[in-house]
PDB file of C-alpha atoms in Angstrom:
ATOM      1  CA  MET N  20       0.000   0.000   0.000  1.00  0.00           C
ATOM      2  CA  ALA N  21       2.844   2.364   0.864  1.00  0.00           C
ATOM      3  CA  THR N  22       4.507   1.493  -2.376  1.00  0.00           C
ATOM      4  CA  ILE N  23       1.458   2.512  -4.398  1.00  0.00           C
ATOM      5  CA  LYS N  24       1.203   5.852  -2.560  1.00  0.00           C
ATOM      6  CA  THR N  25       4.875   6.518  -3.152  1.00  0.00           C
ATOM      7  CA  LYS N  26       4.597   5.808  -6.841  1.00  0.00           C
ATOM      8  CA  LEU N  27       1.494   7.963  -7.113  1.00  0.00           C
ATOM      9  CA  SER N  28       3.217  10.856  -5.337  1.00  0.00           C
ATOM     10  CA  VAL N  29       6.255  10.575  -7.568  1.00  0.00           C
ATOM     11  CA  GLY N  30       4.062  10.460 -10.663  1.00  0.00           C
ATOM     12  CA  ILE N  31       2.087  13.513  -9.591  1.00  0.00           C
ATOM     13  CA  PHE N  32       5.313  15.370  -8.768  1.00  0.00           C
ATOM     14  CA  VAL N  33       6.810  14.530 -12.142  1.00  0.00           C
ATOM     15  CA  ILE N  34       3.662  15.629 -13.944  1.00  0.00           C
ATOM     16  CA  ILE N  35       3.558  18.903 -11.997  1.00  0.00           C
ATOM     17  CA  GLY N  36       7.257  19.420 -12.762  1.00  0.00           C
ATOM     18  CA  PHE N  37       6.661  18.923 -16.475  1.00  0.00           C
ATOM     19  CA  ILE N  38       3.739  21.352 -16.365  1.00  0.00           C
ATOM     20  CA  ILE N  39       5.801  23.978 -14.550  1.00  0.00           C
ATOM     21  CA  ALA N  40       8.711  23.529 -16.981  1.00  0.00           C
ATOM     22  CA  PHE N  41       6.359  23.832 -19.960  1.00  0.00           C
ATOM     23  CA  LEU N  42       4.762  26.986 -18.578  1.00  0.00           C
ATOM     24  CA  ALA N  43       8.193  28.444 -17.796  1.00  0.00           C
ATOM     25  CA  ILE N  44       9.350  27.832 -21.351  1.00  0.00           C
ATOM     26  CA  ILE N  45       6.219  29.494 -22.717  1.00  0.00           C
ATOM     27  CA  TRP N  46       6.607  32.473 -20.378  1.00  0.00           C
ATOM     28  CA  VAL N  47      10.282  32.921 -21.242  1.00  0.00           C
ATOM     29  CA  GLY N  48       9.453  32.764 -24.925  1.00  0.00           C
ATOM     30  CA  MET N  49       6.634  35.265 -24.676  1.00  0.00           C
ATOM     31  CA  SER N  50       8.466  37.691 -22.414  1.00  0.00           C
ATOM     32  CA  HIS N  51      11.740  37.672 -24.397  1.00  0.00           C
ATOM     33  CA  TYR N  52      13.456  37.489 -21.035  1.00  0.00           C
ATOM     34  CA  PHE N  53      16.837  36.553 -22.397  1.00  0.00           C
ATOM     35  CA  GLU N  54      16.791  38.975 -25.269  1.00  0.00           C
ATOM     36  CA  GLN N  55      19.216  41.877 -25.128  1.00  0.00           C
ATOM     37  CA  GLY N  56      18.445  45.429 -26.244  1.00  0.00           C
ATOM     38  CA  ARG N  57      18.268  49.116 -25.341  1.00  0.00           C
ATOM     39  CA  LEU N  58      15.054  50.887 -24.452  1.00  0.00           C
ATOM     40  CA  TYR N  59      14.008  54.235 -25.984  1.00  0.00           C
ATOM     41  CA  SER N  60      10.847  56.288 -25.625  1.00  0.00           C
ATOM     42  CA  ALA N  61       8.924  57.854 -28.497  1.00  0.00           C
ATOM     43  CA  TYR N  62       6.002  60.207 -27.857  1.00  0.00           C
ATOM     44  CA  PHE N  63       3.293  60.636 -30.502  1.00  0.00           C
ATOM     45  CA  ASN N  64       0.545  63.244 -30.693  1.00  0.00           C
ATOM     46  CA  ASP N  65      -1.734  61.161 -32.927  1.00  0.00           C
ATOM     47  CA  SER N  66      -3.634  57.888 -32.763  1.00  0.00           C
ATOM     48  CA  VAL N  67      -1.702  54.619 -32.458  1.00  0.00           C
ATOM     49  CA  GLN N  68      -4.657  52.501 -33.577  1.00  0.00           C
ATOM     50  CA  GLY N  69      -3.226  49.354 -35.193  1.00  0.00           C
ATOM     51  CA  LEU N  70       0.032  49.492 -33.225  1.00  0.00           C
ATOM     52  CA  SER N  71       0.449  46.802 -30.567  1.00  0.00           C
ATOM     53  CA  LYS N  72       3.072  45.345 -28.293  1.00  0.00           C
ATOM     54  CA  ASP N  73       5.778  43.427 -30.175  1.00  0.00           C
ATOM     55  CA  SER N  74       5.040  45.401 -33.370  1.00  0.00           C
ATOM     56  CA  PRO N  75       8.241  45.723 -35.408  1.00  0.00           C
ATOM     57  CA  VAL N  76      10.553  48.714 -35.278  1.00  0.00           C
ATOM     58  CA  LYS N  77      12.235  49.253 -38.656  1.00  0.00           C
ATOM     59  CA  PHE N  78      15.013  51.456 -39.960  1.00  0.00           C
ATOM     60  CA  ARG N  79      14.349  52.125 -43.645  1.00  0.00           C
ATOM     61  CA  GLY N  80      12.549  48.800 -43.969  1.00  0.00           C
ATOM     62  CA  VAL N  81      15.016  46.706 -41.931  1.00  0.00           C
ATOM     63  CA  THR N  82      13.698  45.340 -38.619  1.00  0.00           C
ATOM     64  CA  ILE N  83      15.990  46.426 -35.765  1.00  0.00           C
ATOM     65  CA  GLY N  84      13.692  45.971 -32.755  1.00  0.00           C
ATOM     66  CA  ARG N  85      10.148  45.803 -31.474  1.00  0.00           C
ATOM     67  CA  VAL N  86       7.619  47.757 -29.457  1.00  0.00           C
ATOM     68  CA  SER N  87       8.054  46.934 -25.790  1.00  0.00           C
ATOM     69  CA  GLU N  88       5.256  48.972 -24.245  1.00  0.00           C
ATOM     70  CA  ILE N  89       2.421  51.307 -25.216  1.00  0.00           C
ATOM     71  CA  ALA N  90       0.893  53.637 -22.657  1.00  0.00           C
ATOM     72  CA  VAL N  91      -0.469  57.123 -22.121  1.00  0.00           C
ATOM     73  CA  ALA N  92       2.247  59.663 -21.281  1.00  0.00           C
ATOM     74  CA  PRO N  93       2.314  61.281 -17.815  1.00  0.00           C
ATOM     75  CA  ASP N  94       0.827  64.531 -19.197  1.00  0.00           C
ATOM     76  CA  GLY N  95      -2.301  62.668 -20.310  1.00  0.00           C
ATOM     77  CA  LYS N  96      -2.075  64.065 -23.872  1.00  0.00           C
ATOM     78  CA  LEU N  97       0.655  62.149 -25.671  1.00  0.00           C
ATOM     79  CA  ILE N  98       1.056  58.420 -26.299  1.00  0.00           C
ATOM     80  CA  GLU N  99       4.268  56.874 -24.988  1.00  0.00           C
ATOM     81  CA  VAL N 100       5.716  54.035 -27.048  1.00  0.00           C
ATOM     82  CA  VAL N 101       8.720  52.252 -25.539  1.00  0.00           C
ATOM     83  CA  LEU N 102      10.998  50.876 -28.253  1.00  0.00           C
ATOM     84  CA  LYS N 103      13.457  48.066 -27.700  1.00  0.00           C
ATOM     85  CA  ILE N 104      16.333  48.383 -30.169  1.00  0.00           C
ATOM     86  CA  GLU N 105      18.057  45.010 -30.488  1.00  0.00           C
ATOM     87  CA  SER N 106      20.690  45.965 -33.065  1.00  0.00           C
ATOM     88  CA  ASP N 107      23.911  47.898 -32.607  1.00  0.00           C
ATOM     89  CA  MET N 108      22.257  51.069 -33.869  1.00  0.00           C
ATOM     90  CA  LYS N 109      22.124  53.938 -31.393  1.00  0.00           C
ATOM     91  CA  PRO N 110      19.470  56.491 -32.385  1.00  0.00           C
ATOM     92  CA  ASP N 111      20.517  60.109 -31.902  1.00  0.00           C
ATOM     93  CA  GLU N 112      18.928  63.507 -32.556  1.00  0.00           C
ATOM     94  CA  ASN N 113      19.173  62.971 -36.340  1.00  0.00           C
ATOM     95  CA  ILE N 114      16.859  59.937 -36.132  1.00  0.00           C
ATOM     96  CA  VAL N 115      13.103  60.532 -36.415  1.00  0.00           C
ATOM     97  CA  ALA N 116      10.357  58.004 -35.548  1.00  0.00           C
ATOM     98  CA  GLN N 117       7.091  57.894 -37.480  1.00  0.00           C
ATOM     99  CA  LEU N 118       4.036  55.611 -37.465  1.00  0.00           C
ATOM    100  CA  ARG N 119       3.523  53.705 -40.707  1.00  0.00           C
ATOM    101  CA  SER N 120       0.763  51.324 -41.818  1.00  0.00           C
ATOM    102  CA  VAL N 121       1.148  48.029 -43.681  1.00  0.00           C
ATOM    103  CA  GLY N 122      -1.014  48.184 -46.797  1.00  0.00           C
ATOM    104  CA  ILE N 123      -4.752  48.421 -46.200  1.00  0.00           C
ATOM    105  CA  THR N 124      -4.823  46.036 -43.219  1.00  0.00           C
ATOM    106  CA  GLY N 125      -4.461  48.836 -40.684  1.00  0.00           C
ATOM    107  CA  ILE N 126      -1.561  47.123 -38.922  1.00  0.00           C
ATOM    108  CA  MET N 127       1.044  49.698 -37.930  1.00  0.00           C
ATOM    109  CA  PHE N 128       4.730  49.692 -37.095  1.00  0.00           C
ATOM    110  CA  VAL N 129       7.331  52.271 -36.083  1.00  0.00           C
ATOM    111  CA  GLU N 130       9.617  53.500 -38.873  1.00  0.00           C
ATOM    112  CA  LEU N 131      12.950  55.150 -38.051  1.00  0.00           C
ATOM    113  CA  ASP N 132      14.652  57.363 -40.630  1.00  0.00           C
ATOM    114  CA  LEU N 133      17.236  60.110 -40.889  1.00  0.00           C
ATOM    115  CA  LYS N 134      16.034  63.683 -40.645  1.00  0.00           C
ATOM    116  CA  LYS N 135      16.138  65.471 -44.013  1.00  0.00           C
ATOM    117  CA  ASN N 136      18.289  68.558 -44.499  1.00  0.00           C
ATOM    118  CA  GLY N 137      16.391  71.663 -43.484  1.00  0.00           C
ATOM    119  CA  GLU N 138      13.490  69.678 -42.007  1.00  0.00           C
ATOM    120  CA  SER N 139      12.059  71.306 -38.905  1.00  0.00           C
ATOM    121  CA  ASN N 140      11.608  69.459 -35.615  1.00  0.00           C
ATOM    122  CA  LEU N 141       7.966  68.334 -35.446  1.00  0.00           C
ATOM    123  CA  SER N 142       8.250  66.496 -32.128  1.00  0.00           C
ATOM    124  CA  PRO N 143       5.589  67.503 -29.576  1.00  0.00           C
ATOM    125  CA  PRO N 144       6.961  69.426 -26.588  1.00  0.00           C
ATOM    126  CA  LEU N 145       7.401  67.368 -23.401  1.00  0.00           C
ATOM    127  CA  GLY N 146       6.328  68.727 -20.013  1.00  0.00           C
ATOM    128  CA  PHE N 147       7.792  65.827 -18.070  1.00  0.00           C
ATOM    129  CA  VAL N 148      10.931  63.713 -17.788  1.00  0.00           C
ATOM    130  CA  PRO N 149      10.807  60.665 -20.106  1.00  0.00           C
ATOM    131  CA  LYS N 150      11.465  57.172 -18.764  1.00  0.00           C
ATOM    132  CA  HIS N 151      14.127  56.410 -21.331  1.00  0.00           C
ATOM    133  CA  THR N 152      16.147  58.294 -23.921  1.00  0.00           C
ATOM    134  CA  ALA N 153      13.605  60.128 -26.074  1.00  0.00           C
ATOM    135  CA  ILE N 154      13.616  59.788 -29.860  1.00  0.00           C
ATOM    136  CA  ASN N 155      12.321  62.657 -32.005  1.00  0.00           C
ATOM    137  CA  THR N 156       9.007  61.953 -33.712  1.00  0.00           C
ATOM    138  CA  LYS N 157       6.894  63.442 -36.470  1.00  0.00           C
ATOM    139  CA  PRO N 158       3.225  62.996 -37.420  1.00  0.00           C
ATOM    140  CA  SER N 159       2.252  60.122 -39.665  1.00  0.00           C
ATOM    141  CA  GLU N 160       1.572  60.734 -43.352  1.00  0.00           C
ATOM    142  CA  ILE N 161      -2.157  60.238 -42.822  1.00  0.00           C
ATOM    143  CA  THR N 162      -2.195  62.769 -39.990  1.00  0.00           C
ATOM    144  CA  ARG N 163      -0.237  65.315 -42.014  1.00  0.00           C
ATOM    145  CA  PHE N 164      -2.568  64.781 -44.984  1.00  0.00           C
ATOM    146  CA  MET N 165      -5.636  65.279 -42.823  1.00  0.00           C
ATOM    147  CA  ASP N 166      -4.068  68.373 -41.232  1.00  0.00           C
ATOM    148  CA  SER N 167      -3.418  69.814 -44.706  1.00  0.00           C
ATOM    149  CA  ILE N 168      -7.034  69.189 -45.679  1.00  0.00           C
ATOM    150  CA  SER N 169      -8.174  70.851 -42.469  1.00  0.00           C
ATOM    151  CA  ASP N 170      -5.989  73.881 -43.216  1.00  0.00           C
ATOM    152  CA  VAL N 171      -7.412  74.123 -46.734  1.00  0.00           C
ATOM    153  CA  ILE N 172     -10.967  73.903 -45.428  1.00  0.00           C
ATOM    154  CA  THR N 173     -10.167  76.552 -42.823  1.00  0.00           C
ATOM    155  CA  GLN N 174      -8.798  78.886 -45.495  1.00  0.00           C
ATOM    156  CA  ILE N 175     -11.856  78.266 -47.666  1.00  0.00           C
ATOM    157  CA  ASN N 176     -14.138  79.048 -44.740  1.00  0.00           C
ATOM    158  CA  LYS N 177     -12.308  82.336 -44.258  1.00  0.00           C
ATOM    159  CA  VAL N 178     -13.203  83.440 -47.789  1.00  0.00           C
ATOM    160  CA  ASP N 179     -16.089  85.922 -47.869  1.00  0.00           C
ATOM    161  CA  PHE N 180     -18.123  84.236 -50.594  1.00  0.00           C
ATOM    162  CA  GLU N 181     -21.126  86.467 -49.980  1.00  0.00           C
ATOM    163  CA  GLY N 182     -19.113  89.663 -50.427  1.00  0.00           C
ATOM    164  CA  LEU N 183     -17.337  88.167 -53.424  1.00  0.00           C
ATOM    165  CA  SER N 184     -20.680  87.273 -54.980  1.00  0.00           C
ATOM    166  CA  VAL N 185     -21.986  90.818 -54.466  1.00  0.00           C
ATOM    167  CA  LYS N 186     -18.852  92.349 -56.018  1.00  0.00           C
ATOM    168  CA  THR N 187     -18.992  89.931 -58.947  1.00  0.00           C
ATOM    169  CA  LYS N 188     -22.627  90.770 -59.570  1.00  0.00           C
ATOM    170  CA  ALA N 189     -21.890  94.511 -59.459  1.00  0.00           C
ATOM    171  CA  THR N 190     -19.009  94.060 -61.893  1.00  0.00           C
ATOM    172  CA  LEU N 191     -21.175  92.075 -64.294  1.00  0.00           C
ATOM    173  CA  ASP N 192     -23.864  94.759 -64.101  1.00  0.00           C
ATOM    174  CA  LYS N 193     -21.298  97.426 -64.985  1.00  0.00           C
ATOM    175  CA  ILE N 194     -20.041  95.348 -67.902  1.00  0.00           C
ATOM    176  CA  ASN N 195     -23.605  94.828 -69.114  1.00  0.00           C
ATOM    177  CA  SER N 196     -24.302  98.579 -68.925  1.00  0.00           C
ATOM    178  CA  ALA N 197     -21.089  99.395 -70.779  1.00  0.00           C
ATOM    179  CA  VAL N 198     -21.962  96.892 -73.506  1.00  0.00           C
ATOM    180  CA  ASN N 199     -25.462  98.317 -73.862  1.00  0.00           C
ATOM    181  CA  GLU N 200     -24.145 101.883 -74.067  1.00  0.00           C
ATOM    182  CA  ALA N 201     -21.442 101.027 -76.588  1.00  0.00           C
ATOM    183  CA  LYS N 202     -22.178 101.386 -80.300  1.00  0.00           C
ATOM    184  CA  ILE N 203     -21.865  97.736 -81.181  1.00  0.00           C
ATOM    185  CA  GLU N 204     -23.034  98.210 -84.785  1.00  0.00           C
ATOM    186  CA  ASN N 205     -20.442 100.902 -85.513  1.00  0.00           C
ATOM    187  CA  PHE N 206     -17.801  98.866 -83.776  1.00  0.00           C
ATOM    188  CA  SER N 207     -18.739  95.822 -85.866  1.00  0.00           C
ATOM    189  CA  SER N 208     -18.622  97.854 -89.091  1.00  0.00           C
ATOM    190  CA  ASP N 209     -15.193  99.209 -88.133  1.00  0.00           C
ATOM    191  CA  ILE N 210     -13.987  95.693 -87.468  1.00  0.00           C
ATOM    192  CA  LYS N 211     -15.405  94.534 -90.797  1.00  0.00           C
ATOM    193  CA  GLU N 212     -13.697  97.403 -92.641  1.00  0.00           C
ATOM    194  CA  SER N 213     -10.422  96.645 -90.884  1.00  0.00           C
ATOM    195  CA  LEU N 214     -10.713  92.986 -91.860  1.00  0.00           C
ATOM    196  CA  GLU N 215     -11.350  93.957 -95.481  1.00  0.00           C
ATOM    197  CA  LYS N 216      -8.248  96.162 -95.429  1.00  0.00           C
ATOM    198  CA  TRP N 217      -6.281  93.307 -93.953  1.00  0.00           C
ATOM    199  CA  ASN N 218      -7.545  90.990 -96.702  1.00  0.00           C
ATOM    200  CA  THR N 219      -6.538  93.543 -99.339  1.00  0.00           C
ATOM    201  CA  ALA N 220      -3.110  93.918 -97.769  1.00  0.00           C
ATOM    202  CA  ILE N 221      -2.701  90.143 -97.599  1.00  0.00           C
ATOM    203  CA  THR N 222      -3.711  89.874-101.284  1.00  0.00           C
ATOM    204  CA  SER N 223      -1.136  92.554-102.182  1.00  0.00           C
ATOM    205  CA  VAL N 224       1.475  90.711-100.208  1.00  0.00           C
ATOM    206  CA  GLY N 225       0.552  87.519-102.052  1.00  0.00           C
ATOM    207  CA  ASP N 226       0.897  89.290-105.426  1.00  0.00           C
ATOM    208  CA  ALA N 227       4.220  90.754-104.365  1.00  0.00           C
ATOM    209  CA  ALA N 228       5.313  87.303-103.300  1.00  0.00           C
ATOM    210  CA  GLY N 229       4.375  85.972-106.756  1.00  0.00           C
ATOM    211  CA  VAL N 230       6.331  88.755-108.459  1.00  0.00           C
ATOM    212  CA  PHE N 231       9.272  88.126-106.192  1.00  0.00           C
ATOM    213  CA  LYS N 232       9.070  84.430-106.987  1.00  0.00           C
ATOM    214  CA  THR N 233       9.080  85.212-110.733  1.00  0.00           C
ATOM    215  CA  PHE N 234      12.016  87.573-110.224  1.00  0.00           C
ATOM    216  CA  THR N 235      13.807  84.846-108.305  1.00  0.00           C
ATOM    217  CA  LEU N 236      13.211  82.349-111.119  1.00  0.00           C
ATOM    218  CA  ASN N 237      14.493  84.870-113.693  1.00  0.00           C
ATOM    219  CA  THR N 238      17.501  85.552-111.507  1.00  0.00           C
ATOM    220  CA  ASP N 239      18.150  81.825-111.271  1.00  0.00           C
ATOM    221  CA  ASN N 240      17.928  81.532-115.063  1.00  0.00           C
ATOM    222  CA  THR N 241      20.280  84.506-115.490  1.00  0.00           C
ATOM    223  CA  VAL N 242      22.769  83.022-113.068  1.00  0.00           C
ATOM    224  CA  SER N 243      22.493  79.690-114.874  1.00  0.00           C
ATOM    225  CA  ASN N 244      23.152  81.411-118.228  1.00  0.00           C
ATOM    226  CA  LEU N 245      26.127  83.259-116.728  1.00  0.00           C
ATOM    227  CA  ASN N 246      27.469  79.974-115.421  1.00  0.00           C
ATOM    228  CA  ASN N 247      27.064  78.424-118.877  1.00  0.00           C
ATOM    229  CA  ALA N 248      28.784  81.436-120.478  1.00  0.00           C
ATOM    230  CA  VAL N 249      31.644  81.247-118.001  1.00  0.00           C
ATOM    231  CA  THR N 250      31.922  77.521-118.673  1.00  0.00           C
ATOM    232  CA  LYS N 251      32.057  78.149-122.416  1.00  0.00           C
ATOM    233  CA  ILE N 252      34.644  80.901-121.961  1.00  0.00           C
ATOM    234  CA  ASP N 253      36.723  78.547-119.822  1.00  0.00           C
ATOM    235  CA  ALA N 254      36.434  75.909-122.541  1.00  0.00           C
ATOM    236  CA  ILE N 255      37.437  78.411-125.240  1.00  0.00           C
ATOM    237  CA  ILE N 256      40.385  79.620-123.187  1.00  0.00           C
ATOM    238  CA  THR N 257      41.426  76.043-122.477  1.00  0.00           C
ATOM    239  CA  GLY N 258      41.195  75.087-126.177  1.00  0.00           C
ATOM    240  CA  ASN N 259      43.023  78.218-127.385  1.00  0.00           C
ATOM    241  CA  LYS N 260      45.513  78.582-124.609  1.00  0.00           C
ATOM    242  CA  ASP N 261      48.451  79.345-126.907  1.00  0.00           C
ATOM    243  CA  SER N 262      46.478  81.852-128.970  1.00  0.00           C
ATOM    244  CA  VAL N 263      45.222  83.583-125.869  1.00  0.00           C
ATOM    245  CA  ALA N 264      48.739  83.735-124.452  1.00  0.00           C
ATOM    246  CA  GLN N 265      50.015  85.229-127.735  1.00  0.00           C
ATOM    247  CA  ALA N 266      47.139  87.733-127.759  1.00  0.00           C
ATOM    248  CA  ILE N 267      47.929  88.724-124.185  1.00  0.00           C
ATOM    249  CA  LYS N 268      51.579  89.107-125.145  1.00  0.00           C
ATOM    250  CA  ASN N 269      50.629  91.289-128.122  1.00  0.00           C
ATOM    251  CA  LEU N 270      48.325  93.276-125.893  1.00  0.00           C
ATOM    252  CA  ASN N 271      51.148  93.877-123.436  1.00  0.00           C
ATOM    253  CA  HIS N 272      53.370  94.982-126.329  1.00  0.00           C
ATOM    254  CA  ALA N 273      50.623  97.309-127.578  1.00  0.00           C
ATOM    255  CA  VAL N 274      50.246  98.728-124.091  1.00  0.00           C
ATOM    256  CA  GLU N 275      53.977  99.382-123.933  1.00  0.00           C
ATOM    257  CA  ASN N 276      53.830 101.124-127.352  1.00  0.00           C
ATOM    258  CA  ALA N 277      50.843 103.139-126.189  1.00  0.00           C
ATOM    259  CA  GLU N 278      52.791 104.167-123.120  1.00  0.00           C
ATOM    260  CA  SER N 279      55.679 105.342-125.308  1.00  0.00           C
ATOM    261  CA  LEU N 280      53.193 107.169-127.540  1.00  0.00           C
ATOM    262  CA  VAL N 281      51.681 108.879-124.530  1.00  0.00           C
ATOM    263  CA  ILE N 282      55.138 109.953-123.344  1.00  0.00           C
ATOM    264  CA  ASP N 283      55.932 111.372-126.815  1.00  0.00           C
ATOM    265  CA  GLY N 284      52.546 113.090-126.898  1.00  0.00           C
ATOM    266  CA  LYS N 285      53.247 114.688-123.537  1.00  0.00           C
ATOM    267  CA  GLU N 286      56.624 115.919-124.836  1.00  0.00           C
ATOM    268  CA  PHE N 287      54.989 117.246-128.032  1.00  0.00           C
ATOM    269  CA  ILE N 288      52.312 119.044-126.040  1.00  0.00           C
ATOM    270  CA  ARG N 289      54.940 120.552-123.749  1.00  0.00           C
ATOM    271  CA  ASN N 290      56.954 121.834-126.793  1.00  0.00           C
ATOM    272  CA  SER N 291      53.726 123.009-128.429  1.00  0.00           C
ATOM    273  CA  ASP N 292      52.906 124.960-125.301  1.00  0.00           C
ATOM    274  CA  GLN N 293      56.265 126.681-125.470  1.00  0.00           C
ATOM    275  CA  ASN N 294      55.855 127.488-129.203  1.00  0.00           C
ATOM    276  CA  PHE N 295      52.309 128.641-128.615  1.00  0.00           C
ATOM    277  CA  SER N 296      53.478 130.971-125.861  1.00  0.00           C
ATOM    278  CA  SER N 297      56.125 132.508-128.167  1.00  0.00           C
ATOM    279  CA  MET N 298      53.600 132.837-130.986  1.00  0.00           C
ATOM    280  CA  GLN N 299      51.118 134.396-128.593  1.00  0.00           C
ATOM    281  CA  GLN N 300      53.690 137.040-127.638  1.00  0.00           C
ATOM    282  CA  GLN N 301      54.403 137.832-131.296  1.00  0.00           C
ATOM    283  CA  ILE N 302      50.714 138.067-132.103  1.00  0.00           C
ATOM    284  CA  LEU N 303      50.244 140.352-129.111  1.00  0.00           C
ATOM    285  CA  SER N 304      53.059 142.631-130.336  1.00  0.00           C
ATOM    286  CA  THR N 305      51.569 142.672-133.848  1.00  0.00           C
ATOM    287  CA  MET N 306      48.149 143.514-132.463  1.00  0.00           C
ATOM    288  CA  GLN N 307      49.624 146.380-130.483  1.00  0.00           C
ATOM    289  CA  SER N 308      51.293 147.709-133.680  1.00  0.00           C
ATOM    290  CA  LEU N 309      48.023 147.352-135.577  1.00  0.00           C
ATOM    291  CA  GLU N 310      46.240 149.197-132.803  1.00  0.00           C
ATOM    292  CA  LYS N 311      48.712 152.062-132.997  1.00  0.00           C
ATOM    293  CA  THR N 312      48.411 152.175-136.800  1.00  0.00           C
ATOM    294  CA  SER N 313      44.629 152.171-136.489  1.00  0.00           C
ATOM    295  CA  GLU N 314      44.776 155.089-134.091  1.00  0.00           C
ATOM    296  CA  THR N 315      47.047 156.991-136.502  1.00  0.00           C
ATOM    297  CA  LEU N 316      44.661 156.321-139.420  1.00  0.00           C
ATOM    298  CA  ASN N 317      41.723 157.426-137.336  1.00  0.00           C
ATOM    299  CA  ARG N 318      43.412 160.706-136.533  1.00  0.00           C
ATOM    300  CA  SER N 319      44.300 161.206-140.195  1.00  0.00           C
ATOM    301  CA  VAL N 320      40.746 160.524-141.286  1.00  0.00           C
ATOM    302  CA  ASP N 321      39.470 162.943-138.703  1.00  0.00           C
ATOM    303  CA  GLN N 322      41.830 165.655-139.964  1.00  0.00           C
ATOM    304  CA  ILE N 323      40.880 165.044-143.591  1.00  0.00           C
ATOM    305  CA  SER N 324      37.254 165.180-142.631  1.00  0.00           C
ATOM    306  CA  ASP N 325      37.801 168.506-140.978  1.00  0.00           C
ATOM    307  CA  GLN N 326      40.178 169.880-143.673  1.00  0.00           C
ATOM    308  CA  PRO N 327      39.703 168.155-147.049  1.00  0.00           C
ATOM    309  CA  SER N 328      42.300 170.463-148.614  1.00  0.00           C
ATOM    310  CA  LEU N 329      44.971 168.433-146.967  1.00  0.00           C
ATOM    311  CA  LEU N 330      44.526 165.883-149.712  1.00  0.00           C
ATOM    312  CA  LEU N 331      45.710 168.551-152.261  1.00  0.00           C
ATOM    313  CA  PHE N 332      47.901 170.767-150.216  1.00  0.00           C
ATOM    314  CA  SER N 333      50.475 169.828-147.808  1.00  0.00           C
ATOM    315  CA  SER N 334      49.540 172.581-145.445  1.00  0.00           C
ATOM    316  CA  PRO N 335      46.188 174.041-144.632  1.00  0.00           C
ATOM    317  CA  GLN N 336      45.027 177.299-146.409  1.00  0.00           C
ATOM    318  CA  PRO N 337      45.252 180.526-144.501  1.00  0.00           C
ATOM    319  CA  GLU N 338      42.089 181.693-143.019  1.00  0.00           C
ATOM    320  CA  LYS N 339      40.330 184.636-144.686  1.00  0.00           C
ATOM    321  CA  GLU N 340      40.202 187.896-142.853  1.00  0.00           C
ATOM    322  CA  MET N 341      36.788 189.037-142.002  1.00  0.00           C
ATOM    323  CA  GLU N 342      35.863 192.437-143.578  1.00  0.00           C
ATOM    324  CA  LYS N 343      35.166 195.102-141.162  1.00  0.00           C
ATOM    325  CA  ASP N 344      31.978 197.036-141.502  1.00  0.00           C
TER     326      ASP N 344
END
């Protein structure tokens, strides 16, 4: 009888030991008791719906830890998320934490990334001392998108649509009055006349373009004929090269003779000038003699006219004495 009790006690003890060992293994596995890591605190000012304990912590898509604890911060406004970083990475002030969602499932995780150049610090201010080293945070993309929409709606609500409508209506009324007062018919006739003038000018330009085109074709033909003539001249010169050379030689000889002739002509003209000057002096002397002779003849004629007896007598007759009464 004692033997049966002993065996039963041993069996129960062994079973209880196995149960305790099994529960201990499960507890150690669930609590990550033997895992090593450093704890950091991240404080978010938006909803953490979808984020749970043991959610992954990633750095640019690479898992480097997990969420250790989620609770409300001591100020009662922010959400405190304790991160357990299991890699060798040590987040500093250039690291920013942000909540990200996985697809459309709504499951969230914490994404760590480097702060961009010039990016402002969007972390909510803390009015208490954090439990662990605090990591900078920024709102999630969904929160920022919703905030932008809220800002746009706020700006739209600030617009005075009623006043804008009144001003628009007044402006349209003024435009309508101006249109009614304007002489639309005269304006239309002026536009029509202007269009007709433009059509006439365009037609003239078209005619001028046709004339210019004809002139261009004639010019092309003339240039073509000149090219043909030059080609023929080149052919003639090429075929009569010796004759042309002899003609050029004769021409050079003729030019030299002409140059000699010109020199002789210059010498002849210079001698002629000298002879002409001498002859001019002689003619001048002769003319002076003739002038003197002419003066002498004139005096003689005058004397004969006054005293015709000079033709018969060498001396004039004595004058008769007047009889005295």
